[in-house]
Amino acid sequence: QTVLTQPPSASGTPGQRVTISCSGSSSNVGRNTVNWYQQLPGTAPKFLIYSNNQRPSGVPDRFSGSKSGTSASLAISGLQSEDEADYHCATWDDSLKNWVFGGGTKLTVL
Amino acid sequence: QVQLQESGPGLVKPSQTLSLTCAISGDSVSSKNAAWNWIRQSPSRGLEWLGRTFYRSKWSNDYEVSMKSRVTVNPDTSKNQFSLQLSSVTPEDTAVYYCVRSQDGHFDVWGRGTRVTVSS
């Protein structure tokens, strides 16, 4: 139902590296930069990665983003318990002329 | 530090109009570098962008394509705030509504969100 496709869940143990994918099309991910948002339980989303791979100040370098073609990925290395959250990707869609989101991925730290 | 605060009724009856306001502090609704957005979130639909207003040399709006006929986002320069109106609501419009600033192609400041329930 959402324009961008993310896996509904992901998991890892402390210290591991986890990746979350975001798949779109030529009208959105293929043409525009992708942003990632972290949503801790019970809070509003917070922006985590912008322009595919840029981190705002204050975001640890354990978080990184990449994009290739019509897919983007968020990688979290050195997984910590406080990384347990929902992660959402977003970009602009040139055909729809609006912002589109993925369905969100719930990350569990085992 | 930029802060956004949503306000409005938490309960709206079906077929009525949902109206929310977002108060801005630390920035101006007339900023030529920002856009002012409404985004909602529900368990069934995830995050959903509704629309935005922004000022460059004049005021402009963009709306989510499927909701264009029901959504209006307006600035209020006298109060440094902006509003959302969503008409003909149904229980499907029950969600947490966020007001959000966007700059340089991303949503950088979010309000805390306000929960709106559509029910008779």
Short mmCIF file of C-alpha atoms in Angstrom, two decimals:
data_model
loop_
_atom_site.label_atom_id
_atom_site.label_comp_id
_atom_site.label_asym_id
_atom_site.label_seq_id
_atom_site.Cartn_x
_atom_site.Cartn_y
_atom_site.Cartn_z
CA GLN A 1 0.00 0.00 0.00
CA THR A 2 2.88 2.40 0.70
CA VAL A 3 4.85 3.71 -2.27
CA LEU A 4 8.24 2.74 -0.79
CA THR A 5 8.80 -0.83 0.41
CA GLN A 6 10.59 -1.65 3.65
CA PRO A 7 10.78 -4.94 5.54
CA PRO A 8 8.35 -4.77 8.48
CA SER A 9 10.93 -5.99 10.95
CA ALA A 10 14.65 -6.46 11.53
CA SER A 11 16.70 -7.63 14.46
CA GLY A 12 20.24 -8.02 15.71
CA THR A 13 22.29 -8.54 18.83
CA PRO A 14 24.36 -5.84 20.51
CA GLY A 15 27.48 -5.06 18.52
CA GLN A 16 26.16 -6.49 15.27
CA ARG A 17 25.64 -4.64 11.99
CA VAL A 18 22.09 -4.43 10.64
CA THR A 19 20.84 -3.08 7.32
CA ILE A 20 17.32 -1.93 6.43
CA SER A 21 16.29 -1.63 2.80
CA CYS A 22 13.95 0.83 1.10
CA SER A 23 12.79 0.01 -2.41
CA GLY A 24 11.07 2.47 -4.73
CA SER A 25 10.83 3.29 -8.41
CA SER A 26 12.26 5.54 -11.09
CA SER A 27 9.87 8.35 -10.16
CA ASN A 28 10.97 8.56 -6.53
CA VAL A 29 14.12 6.83 -5.19
CA GLY A 30 15.54 6.64 -8.71
CA ARG A 31 15.40 10.41 -9.16
CA ASN A 32 15.58 11.97 -5.70
CA THR A 33 17.60 11.73 -2.52
CA VAL A 34 16.36 9.52 0.31
CA ASN A 35 16.00 10.49 3.96
CA TRP A 36 15.75 8.24 7.00
CA TYR A 37 13.91 8.89 10.24
CA GLN A 38 14.20 7.16 13.59
CA GLN A 39 11.12 6.88 15.79
CA LEU A 40 11.71 5.80 19.37
CA PRO A 41 8.70 4.27 21.15
CA GLY A 42 6.03 6.84 21.96
CA THR A 43 7.83 9.75 20.31
CA ALA A 44 7.75 11.68 17.05
CA PRO A 45 10.12 10.69 14.26
CA LYS A 46 13.54 12.33 14.27
CA PHE A 47 15.60 12.83 11.18
CA LEU A 48 18.58 10.51 11.04
CA ILE A 49 20.03 10.56 7.52
CA TYR A 50 19.39 13.06 4.71
CA SER A 51 20.48 13.29 1.09
CA ASN A 52 21.06 9.52 0.97
CA ASN A 53 24.10 9.45 3.25
CA GLN A 54 24.46 12.68 5.26
CA ARG A 55 24.20 12.68 9.04
CA PRO A 56 22.91 15.74 10.89
CA SER A 57 25.03 16.88 13.80
CA GLY A 58 24.56 14.69 16.84
CA VAL A 59 23.83 11.48 14.95
CA PRO A 60 26.52 8.88 15.67
CA ASP A 61 28.63 7.65 12.75
CA ARG A 62 27.34 4.14 13.50
CA PHE A 63 24.43 5.17 11.29
CA SER A 64 25.06 5.35 7.54
CA GLY A 65 22.96 5.50 4.41
CA SER A 66 23.45 4.58 0.78
CA LYS A 67 21.49 4.52 -2.45
CA SER A 68 21.83 2.62 -5.70
CA GLY A 69 19.31 2.91 -8.52
CA THR A 70 15.81 2.58 -7.12
CA SER A 71 16.86 1.19 -3.72
CA ALA A 72 18.32 2.75 -0.60
CA SER A 73 19.68 1.26 2.60
CA LEU A 74 20.25 2.28 6.18
CA ALA A 75 23.06 0.52 8.02
CA ILE A 76 23.57 0.50 11.78
CA SER A 77 26.87 -0.85 13.03
CA GLY A 78 27.82 -1.60 16.62
CA LEU A 79 24.14 -2.11 17.45
CA GLN A 80 23.06 -0.79 20.85
CA SER A 81 19.91 -1.35 22.89
CA GLU A 82 18.91 2.28 22.47
CA ASP A 83 18.74 1.75 18.70
CA GLU A 84 15.53 -0.23 19.20
CA ALA A 85 13.03 1.87 17.26
CA ASP A 86 11.03 2.16 14.07
CA TYR A 87 12.95 3.39 11.01
CA HIS A 88 11.25 5.09 8.08
CA CYS A 89 12.54 6.07 4.64
CA ALA A 90 11.10 8.97 2.64
CA THR A 91 11.64 10.79 -0.63
CA TRP A 92 9.84 13.02 -3.12
CA ASP A 93 7.91 11.37 -5.96
CA ASP A 94 8.11 13.30 -9.23
CA SER A 95 5.04 11.58 -10.74
CA LEU A 96 2.75 11.99 -7.74
CA LYS A 97 4.30 15.39 -6.89
CA ASN A 98 4.23 14.57 -3.21
CA TRP A 99 6.35 13.12 -0.43
CA VAL A 100 6.19 9.36 -0.02
CA PHE A 101 7.21 7.12 2.87
CA GLY A 102 8.05 3.50 3.43
CA GLY A 103 5.88 1.47 5.78
CA GLY A 104 8.55 1.54 8.48
CA THR A 105 10.83 -1.17 9.88
CA LYS A 106 10.68 -2.15 13.53
CA LEU A 107 14.20 -2.88 14.75
CA THR A 108 14.54 -5.19 17.73
CA VAL A 109 17.81 -5.51 19.64
CA LEU A 110 17.87 -9.04 20.99
CA GLN B 1 15.91 26.20 18.70
CA VAL B 2 12.89 25.69 16.49
CA GLN B 3 9.84 24.18 18.13
CA LEU B 4 6.44 23.24 16.74
CA GLN B 5 3.29 22.64 18.79
CA GLU B 6 0.07 21.15 17.47
CA SER B 7 -3.29 21.99 18.95
CA GLY B 8 -6.89 21.12 18.23
CA PRO B 9 -9.74 18.81 19.21
CA GLY B 10 -8.91 15.20 19.95
CA LEU B 11 -12.32 13.93 18.86
CA VAL B 12 -14.15 14.71 15.61
CA LYS B 13 -17.46 13.29 14.40
CA PRO B 14 -17.69 11.52 11.04
CA SER B 15 -18.48 13.83 8.08
CA GLN B 16 -17.23 16.88 9.98
CA THR B 17 -14.06 18.91 9.34
CA LEU B 18 -10.90 18.24 11.33
CA SER B 19 -9.05 21.48 12.15
CA LEU B 20 -5.57 21.67 13.69
CA THR B 21 -3.13 24.50 14.27
CA CYS B 22 0.65 24.44 14.55
CA ALA B 23 2.38 27.20 16.51
CA ILE B 24 5.95 27.96 15.41
CA SER B 25 8.69 29.26 17.71
CA GLY B 26 12.27 29.98 16.68
CA ASP B 27 11.46 30.42 12.99
CA SER B 28 8.99 32.24 10.76
CA VAL B 29 6.14 30.74 8.75
CA SER B 30 7.19 33.24 6.06
CA SER B 31 10.75 31.90 5.88
CA LYS B 32 11.96 31.58 2.31
CA ASN B 33 14.08 28.56 3.24
CA ALA B 34 11.41 26.35 4.81
CA ALA B 35 8.12 24.63 4.06
CA TRP B 36 5.49 23.80 6.66
CA ASN B 37 3.97 20.34 6.45
CA TRP B 38 1.32 18.14 7.98
CA ILE B 39 2.07 14.42 8.28
CA ARG B 40 -0.10 11.82 9.99
CA GLN B 41 0.57 8.34 11.29
CA SER B 42 -1.74 5.41 11.91
CA PRO B 43 -0.99 1.73 12.50
CA SER B 44 -2.70 0.73 9.26
CA ARG B 45 -1.23 3.40 6.95
CA GLY B 46 2.11 4.31 8.53
CA LEU B 47 3.44 7.83 7.94
CA GLU B 48 1.43 9.75 5.37
CA TRP B 49 2.28 13.24 4.08
CA LEU B 50 -0.85 15.39 3.73
CA GLY B 51 0.34 18.72 2.40
CA ARG B 52 2.45 21.84 2.87
CA THR B 53 2.50 25.59 2.57
CA PHE B 54 5.54 27.72 1.84
CA TYR B 55 6.54 31.25 0.88
CA ARG B 56 9.04 32.20 -1.74
CA SER B 57 7.94 35.28 -3.62
CA LYS B 58 4.32 34.28 -3.00
CA TRP B 59 2.46 31.66 -0.99
CA SER B 60 2.15 28.17 -2.50
CA ASN B 61 0.65 24.82 -1.46
CA ASP B 62 1.13 21.18 -2.39
CA TYR B 63 -1.18 18.36 -1.36
CA GLU B 64 -1.09 14.57 -1.33
CA VAL B 65 -2.64 13.57 -4.60
CA SER B 66 -5.39 11.29 -3.29
CA MET B 67 -6.47 13.71 -0.58
CA LYS B 68 -6.27 16.93 -2.56
CA SER B 69 -10.04 17.47 -2.55
CA ARG B 70 -10.27 17.28 1.27
CA VAL B 71 -7.08 18.94 2.57
CA THR B 72 -6.27 22.61 3.06
CA VAL B 73 -3.07 23.96 4.65
CA ASN B 74 -2.96 27.68 5.36
CA PRO B 75 -0.41 30.04 6.90
CA ASP B 76 -1.30 32.63 9.53
CA THR B 77 1.44 35.23 9.48
CA SER B 78 -0.10 37.36 12.23
CA LYS B 79 0.24 34.48 14.71
CA ASN B 80 3.27 32.76 13.14
CA GLN B 81 1.42 29.49 12.74
CA PHE B 82 -0.16 27.31 10.11
CA SER B 83 -3.25 25.15 10.02
CA LEU B 84 -4.70 21.96 8.63
CA GLN B 85 -8.29 21.42 7.60
CA LEU B 86 -9.44 17.95 6.56
CA SER B 87 -13.06 17.77 5.46
CA SER B 88 -15.58 14.92 5.38
CA VAL B 89 -13.64 12.80 7.85
CA THR B 90 -14.27 9.11 8.40
CA PRO B 91 -12.87 6.70 11.02
CA GLU B 92 -10.04 6.04 8.53
CA ASP B 93 -8.74 9.54 9.35
CA THR B 94 -8.07 8.55 12.95
CA ALA B 95 -4.34 9.08 13.45
CA VAL B 96 -1.60 11.03 15.19
CA TYR B 97 -1.13 14.30 13.31
CA TYR B 98 2.30 15.96 13.20
CA CYS B 99 3.26 19.42 12.01
CA VAL B 100 6.73 19.35 10.51
CA ARG B 101 9.23 21.81 9.06
CA SER B 102 11.10 20.83 5.92
CA GLN B 103 14.33 22.42 4.70
CA ASP B 104 16.81 21.41 2.03
CA GLY B 105 14.73 18.40 1.03
CA HIS B 106 14.11 16.76 4.38
CA PHE B 107 11.82 16.99 7.40
CA ASP B 108 14.10 18.40 10.07
CA VAL B 109 11.82 19.56 12.90
CA TRP B 110 8.76 17.66 14.11
CA GLY B 111 6.07 18.60 16.58
CA ARG B 112 5.21 16.12 19.32
CA GLY B 113 2.03 15.11 17.51
CA THR B 114 -1.62 15.23 18.47
CA ARG B 115 -3.94 12.23 18.44
CA VAL B 116 -7.25 12.72 16.63
CA THR B 117 -10.04 10.16 16.80
CA VAL B 118 -12.95 10.19 14.37
CA SER B 119 -15.98 8.69 16.07
CA SER B 120 -19.61 9.47 16.72
#
